Amino acid sequence: MSERALRRIPLEKFIDLKVDYAFKQLFGSEQNKEITVVFLNAILQRSGRHAIKEIAFASQEVGGEYQDDKQSRLDILVKTQEEELINVEIQLTNQYDMVKRTLFYWSRIYNSSLQKGMGYNTLLPAITINICNFDVFNQTDSFHNTFHLYEKDEKFRMDDVLEIHFIEMTKFIKLWHQKTLDPWNNLLARWLLLLGMVDARKKKVYNEIYKELEELAMRDEQLQEAFTVWQDLSQSPEEFLAYQSRLKYILDEEAKFDDVKHMAEKKGLEEGRQKGLEQGLERGLEQGLERGLEQGKLLEKEETVKRLFKLSLTVEQIAEATSLDTHAVERIIGELS
């Protein structure tokens, strides 16, 4: 396969596969089922006789069983040949509820397999996969974390019905840039590069990721096929318009969320100060002053981070100088771009 055959459109025309609409068009389509199977096996690290060989796409609507029941729409839901239910969610924006939302989704999927009049032993194993464009767990630098139900002391699994995966794209891209990942020998890394090549929020395309994907696709038939479908989606006027509309909605909602959060914090501070004044509580005043001082110190640290970054100090050096953790430093630096 030549470079010309692979690269049919300018890089800046590629849509961001981390936008749920684009992700579902590639991985949630019946005609791309073989791509989805390879992708799931890469995430679940299954091969040989344990590999997923066949899937059927299921209804994305869960819940709503009762009149006042909350109904949820999943990104992708499939059933495997082994009667496992697998939900894949892609999340571009951090709404700070991913863990609880995941448990809620998992419970709905697990419950959905119980047919009326059937026993609990007929419930099917449910797997949830979350691909997040933000950090979820500060306790680890690993980009892929898997959770099961384990006994506290002896660590044996209670059952195989629950399996939850979190993939943090921010950590993945960082590790790739540090050259600590080898996509040639890591199938999951190969597929995550596909998701990480475009950053719609920053209006940026990583040319160096494209170059590696180009070489990988020459030796990986499924990756090449995914690349072809991705290009076709990016070139379709109808698909591109739908993608842009969805992206605009996500970014608008993100801006609203930030505004509401800022207003709530501001209102809370004002109400706290007013209440402290009205009640004349020394403790309330002290707490208000403490919070004000803490916020002032934080703003000062943020300005310090920006100045040190412009002086070409490393993230680790800046973290050491400001007593911030590296994730906080990276977040502040990220706001500069």
Coordinates of C-alpha atoms in Angstrom, one line a residue:
M1 CA 0.0 0.0 0.0
S2 CA 1.5 3.3 -1.0
E3 CA 1.4 6.6 0.9
R4 CA -0.8 8.0 -1.8
A5 CA -3.4 5.3 -1.3
L6 CA -3.5 5.9 2.4
R7 CA -3.5 9.7 2.4
R8 CA -6.3 10.8 0.2
I9 CA -7.3 13.9 2.2
P10 CA -5.4 16.7 3.9
L11 CA -4.7 15.9 7.6
E12 CA -6.7 18.9 8.8
K13 CA -9.8 17.4 7.2
F14 CA -9.8 14.3 9.5
I15 CA -12.6 14.3 12.1
D16 CA -11.9 13.7 15.7
L17 CA -12.8 10.1 16.6
K18 CA -13.1 11.1 20.3
V19 CA -16.4 12.9 19.4
D20 CA -19.1 10.4 20.2
Y21 CA -20.8 10.8 16.8
A22 CA -17.7 10.1 14.8
F23 CA -16.7 7.2 17.2
K24 CA -20.1 5.5 16.8
Q25 CA -20.0 5.9 13.0
L26 CA -16.7 4.0 12.9
F27 CA -17.1 1.4 15.7
G28 CA -20.9 1.2 16.1
S29 CA -21.8 0.4 12.5
E30 CA -22.9 -3.1 11.3
Q31 CA -20.8 -2.7 8.2
N32 CA -17.7 -2.1 10.3
K33 CA -18.4 -5.0 12.6
E34 CA -15.0 -6.7 12.0
I35 CA -13.2 -3.4 12.9
T36 CA -15.2 -3.3 16.2
V37 CA -14.3 -6.9 17.0
V38 CA -10.6 -6.3 16.6
F39 CA -10.8 -3.1 18.7
L40 CA -12.6 -4.9 21.5
N41 CA -10.2 -7.7 21.5
A42 CA -7.3 -5.2 21.8
I43 CA -8.9 -3.5 24.8
L44 CA -9.9 -6.7 26.6
Q45 CA -6.6 -8.4 25.6
R46 CA -8.2 -11.5 24.2
S47 CA -6.8 -13.8 21.6
G48 CA -7.0 -17.4 20.5
R49 CA -9.9 -19.4 21.8
H50 CA -10.8 -16.6 24.3
A51 CA -11.1 -13.9 21.5
I52 CA -14.4 -12.3 20.6
K53 CA -15.3 -13.7 17.2
E54 CA -18.8 -12.4 16.6
I55 CA -20.9 -9.6 18.0
A56 CA -24.4 -8.3 17.6
F57 CA -25.3 -4.7 18.1
A58 CA -28.0 -4.2 20.8
S59 CA -30.4 -1.4 21.5
Q60 CA -28.5 1.6 23.0
E61 CA -31.5 2.5 25.2
V62 CA -31.4 1.2 28.8
G63 CA -33.8 2.1 31.6
G64 CA -37.2 3.7 31.3
E65 CA -38.8 0.5 32.5
Y66 CA -41.1 2.5 34.8
Q67 CA -42.8 5.9 34.1
D68 CA -40.4 7.9 36.2
D69 CA -37.4 5.8 35.5
K70 CA -34.3 7.5 34.2
Q71 CA -33.5 6.4 30.7
S72 CA -29.9 6.4 29.3
R73 CA -28.6 6.3 25.8
L74 CA -25.4 4.4 25.4
D75 CA -22.7 5.0 22.8
I76 CA -22.2 1.3 21.8
L77 CA -23.7 -1.9 23.2
V78 CA -22.9 -5.3 21.8
K79 CA -23.5 -8.9 22.7
T80 CA -20.8 -11.4 22.0
Q81 CA -21.0 -15.1 20.9
E82 CA -20.3 -16.0 24.6
E83 CA -23.4 -14.0 25.7
E84 CA -21.5 -11.1 27.2
L85 CA -22.8 -7.6 27.1
I86 CA -20.2 -5.0 26.3
N87 CA -20.8 -1.2 26.5
V88 CA -18.3 1.2 25.1
E89 CA -18.5 4.9 26.0
I90 CA -16.4 7.7 24.6
Q91 CA -16.2 11.0 26.6
L92 CA -14.6 14.2 25.3
T93 CA -15.5 16.4 28.2
N94 CA -14.9 15.9 31.9
Q95 CA -18.1 16.4 33.8
Y96 CA -16.6 15.0 37.0
D97 CA -19.1 12.2 37.3
M98 CA -17.6 9.4 35.1
V99 CA -17.1 6.8 37.9
K100 CA -20.7 7.1 39.2
R101 CA -22.1 7.3 35.7
T102 CA -20.2 4.1 34.8
L103 CA -21.6 2.2 37.7
F104 CA -25.1 3.4 36.9
Y105 CA -24.7 2.3 33.2
W106 CA -23.2 -1.0 34.2
S107 CA -26.1 -1.7 36.6
R108 CA -28.7 -0.9 33.9
I109 CA -27.0 -3.2 31.4
Y110 CA -26.6 -6.0 33.9
N111 CA -30.2 -5.7 34.9
S112 CA -31.5 -5.5 31.3
S113 CA -30.5 -9.1 30.6
L114 CA -32.9 -10.5 33.3
Q115 CA -36.1 -11.5 31.5
K116 CA -39.4 -11.5 33.4
G117 CA -40.0 -14.8 35.2
M118 CA -36.3 -15.9 34.9
G119 CA -33.9 -16.6 37.7
Y120 CA -31.0 -14.4 38.7
N121 CA -28.6 -17.1 37.5
T122 CA -29.6 -16.1 33.9
L123 CA -28.1 -12.6 34.3
L124 CA -25.3 -12.1 31.7
P125 CA -21.8 -10.8 32.4
A126 CA -21.6 -7.1 31.7
I127 CA -18.4 -5.2 30.6
T128 CA -18.2 -1.4 30.5
I129 CA -15.3 0.3 28.6
N130 CA -14.8 4.0 29.1
I131 CA -12.5 6.0 26.8
C132 CA -12.0 9.4 28.4
N133 CA -10.2 12.4 27.0
F134 CA -9.2 13.5 30.5
D135 CA -7.6 12.1 33.6
V136 CA -9.8 10.0 35.9
F137 CA -7.5 8.5 38.4
N138 CA -4.7 10.5 40.0
Q139 CA -3.5 7.4 41.8
T140 CA -1.8 6.0 38.8
D141 CA 0.1 7.0 35.6
S142 CA -1.3 4.0 33.7
F143 CA -3.6 4.9 30.9
H144 CA -5.6 1.6 31.0
N145 CA -7.1 0.4 34.3
T146 CA -9.4 -2.5 34.8
F147 CA -11.7 -3.2 37.7
H148 CA -13.5 -6.3 39.1
L149 CA -15.1 -7.4 42.3
Y150 CA -12.4 -8.7 44.6
E151 CA -12.3 -10.0 48.2
K152 CA -10.5 -7.3 50.3
D153 CA -7.7 -9.4 51.9
E154 CA -7.1 -12.4 49.7
K155 CA -7.9 -10.7 46.4
F156 CA -9.9 -13.5 44.8
R157 CA -12.7 -12.5 42.5
M158 CA -16.3 -12.7 43.7
D159 CA -17.7 -13.3 40.2
D160 CA -17.0 -12.6 36.6
V161 CA -20.2 -10.6 36.0
L162 CA -18.5 -7.1 36.5
E163 CA -15.6 -5.8 34.4
I164 CA -15.0 -2.1 34.0
H165 CA -12.2 -0.5 31.9
F166 CA -11.1 3.1 32.0
I167 CA -8.8 4.3 29.2
E168 CA -7.4 7.8 29.7
M169 CA -6.3 9.3 26.4
T170 CA -4.4 12.2 28.1
K171 CA -2.1 9.8 29.8
F172 CA -1.8 7.6 26.7
I173 CA -0.7 10.6 24.5
K174 CA 1.8 11.6 27.1
L175 CA 3.3 8.2 27.3
W176 CA 3.5 7.9 23.5
H177 CA 5.3 11.2 23.3
Q178 CA 7.7 9.9 25.9
K179 CA 8.3 6.9 23.7
T180 CA 7.4 4.5 26.4
L181 CA 4.8 2.7 24.3
D182 CA 5.5 0.5 21.3
P183 CA 2.5 0.4 18.9
W184 CA 4.3 -2.2 16.8
N185 CA 4.0 -4.7 19.6
N186 CA 1.0 -3.3 21.4
L187 CA -2.2 -3.7 19.6
L188 CA -4.2 -1.4 21.9
A189 CA -1.7 1.4 21.5
R190 CA -2.0 1.1 17.8
W191 CA -5.8 1.6 17.9
L192 CA -5.6 4.4 20.5
L193 CA -3.2 6.3 18.2
L194 CA -6.1 6.4 15.7
L195 CA -8.3 8.1 18.4
G196 CA -5.5 10.4 19.5
M197 CA -4.4 11.8 16.1
V198 CA -6.9 14.7 16.0
D199 CA -7.7 17.1 18.9
A200 CA -10.8 19.0 17.8
R201 CA -10.8 21.2 20.9
K202 CA -7.4 22.5 20.1
K203 CA -7.9 22.4 16.4
K204 CA -4.8 20.3 16.1
V205 CA -3.6 17.2 14.2
Y206 CA -0.6 15.3 15.4
N207 CA 1.4 14.8 12.2
E208 CA 3.9 12.6 14.0
I209 CA 1.1 10.2 15.0
Y210 CA -0.2 10.2 11.4
K211 CA 3.3 9.2 10.2
E212 CA 3.5 6.2 12.6
L213 CA -0.1 5.2 11.8
E214 CA 0.8 5.3 8.1
E215 CA 3.6 2.8 8.6
L216 CA 1.5 0.6 10.9
A217 CA -1.4 0.5 8.5
M218 CA 0.8 -0.9 5.8
R219 CA 1.2 -4.0 7.9
D220 CA -2.2 -4.2 9.7
E221 CA -5.1 -4.9 7.4
Q222 CA -7.8 -4.1 10.0
L223 CA -6.1 -0.8 10.9
Q224 CA -5.9 0.1 7.2
E225 CA -9.6 -0.7 6.8
A226 CA -10.4 1.6 9.8
F227 CA -8.3 4.3 8.3
T228 CA -10.2 4.0 5.0
V229 CA -13.6 4.3 6.7
W230 CA -12.3 7.2 8.8
Q231 CA -11.3 9.1 5.6
D232 CA -14.6 8.3 4.0
L233 CA -16.5 9.7 7.0
S234 CA -14.4 12.8 7.0
Q235 CA -15.0 13.3 3.3
S236 CA -18.8 12.9 3.4
P237 CA -20.5 16.3 3.5
E238 CA -23.4 14.9 5.4
E239 CA -21.3 13.1 7.9
F240 CA -19.0 16.0 8.4
L241 CA -21.9 18.4 8.9
A242 CA -23.4 16.0 11.5
Y243 CA -20.0 15.7 13.2
Q244 CA -19.5 19.5 13.3
S245 CA -23.0 20.0 14.8
R246 CA -22.3 17.4 17.5
L247 CA -18.9 18.9 18.3
K248 CA -20.4 22.4 18.6
Y249 CA -23.0 21.1 20.9
I250 CA -20.4 19.3 23.1
L251 CA -18.2 22.4 23.3
D252 CA -21.2 24.7 24.0
E253 CA -22.3 22.4 26.8
E254 CA -18.8 22.3 28.2
A255 CA -18.7 26.1 28.2
K256 CA -22.1 26.3 29.9
F257 CA -20.9 23.7 32.5
D258 CA -17.8 25.8 33.2
D259 CA -20.0 29.0 33.5
V260 CA -22.5 27.4 35.9
K261 CA -19.6 25.9 38.0
H262 CA -18.0 29.4 38.2
M263 CA -21.2 31.1 39.1
A264 CA -22.1 28.5 41.7
E265 CA -18.6 28.9 43.3
K266 CA -19.0 32.7 43.2
K267 CA -22.5 32.6 44.6
G268 CA -21.4 30.2 47.3
L269 CA -18.5 32.4 48.4
E270 CA -20.8 35.5 48.4
E271 CA -23.5 33.7 50.4
G272 CA -20.9 32.4 52.8
R273 CA -19.4 35.9 53.4
Q274 CA -22.9 37.4 53.8
K275 CA -24.0 34.7 56.2
G276 CA -20.8 35.2 58.2
L277 CA -21.4 38.9 58.4
E278 CA -25.0 38.5 59.3
Q279 CA -24.4 36.0 62.0
G280 CA -21.2 37.6 63.1
L281 CA -19.6 34.2 63.4
E282 CA -15.9 34.5 63.8
R283 CA -15.4 31.0 62.5
G284 CA -17.3 31.9 59.3
L285 CA -15.0 34.9 58.8
E286 CA -11.9 32.8 59.4
Q287 CA -13.1 30.2 56.9
G288 CA -13.8 32.9 54.3
L289 CA -10.4 34.4 54.8
E290 CA -8.7 31.0 54.6
R291 CA -10.5 30.2 51.4
G292 CA -9.7 33.6 50.0
L293 CA -6.0 33.2 50.9
E294 CA -6.0 29.6 49.4
Q295 CA -7.5 30.9 46.1
G296 CA -5.0 33.7 46.0
K297 CA -2.1 31.3 46.6
L298 CA -3.5 29.0 43.8
L299 CA -3.7 31.9 41.3
E300 CA -0.2 32.9 42.2
K301 CA 1.0 29.4 41.7
E302 CA -0.7 29.2 38.3
E303 CA 1.0 32.4 37.2
T304 CA 4.3 31.0 38.4
V305 CA 3.8 27.8 36.4
K306 CA 3.1 29.8 33.3
R307 CA 6.2 32.0 33.8
L308 CA 8.5 28.9 34.5
F309 CA 7.1 27.1 31.4
K310 CA 7.9 30.1 29.2
L311 CA 11.5 29.8 30.6
S312 CA 11.6 26.2 29.2
L313 CA 11.6 24.4 32.6
T314 CA 10.3 20.8 32.6
V315 CA 7.0 19.8 34.1
E316 CA 8.8 18.0 36.9
Q317 CA 11.0 21.0 37.7
I318 CA 7.9 23.3 37.8
A319 CA 6.0 20.8 40.0
E320 CA 9.0 20.8 42.4
A321 CA 9.2 24.6 42.4
T322 CA 5.5 25.2 43.0
S323 CA 4.6 22.1 45.2
L324 CA 1.9 21.2 42.7
D325 CA 1.6 17.7 41.3
T326 CA 2.5 17.1 37.7
H327 CA -1.1 16.6 36.6
A328 CA -2.0 20.1 37.9
V329 CA 1.1 21.6 36.2
E330 CA 0.1 19.9 32.9
R331 CA -3.4 21.2 33.2
I332 CA -2.2 24.8 33.6
I333 CA 0.3 24.5 30.7
G334 CA -2.5 23.0 28.6
E335 CA -4.5 26.2 29.0
L336 CA -1.8 28.1 27.3
S337 CA -2.2 26.2 24.0

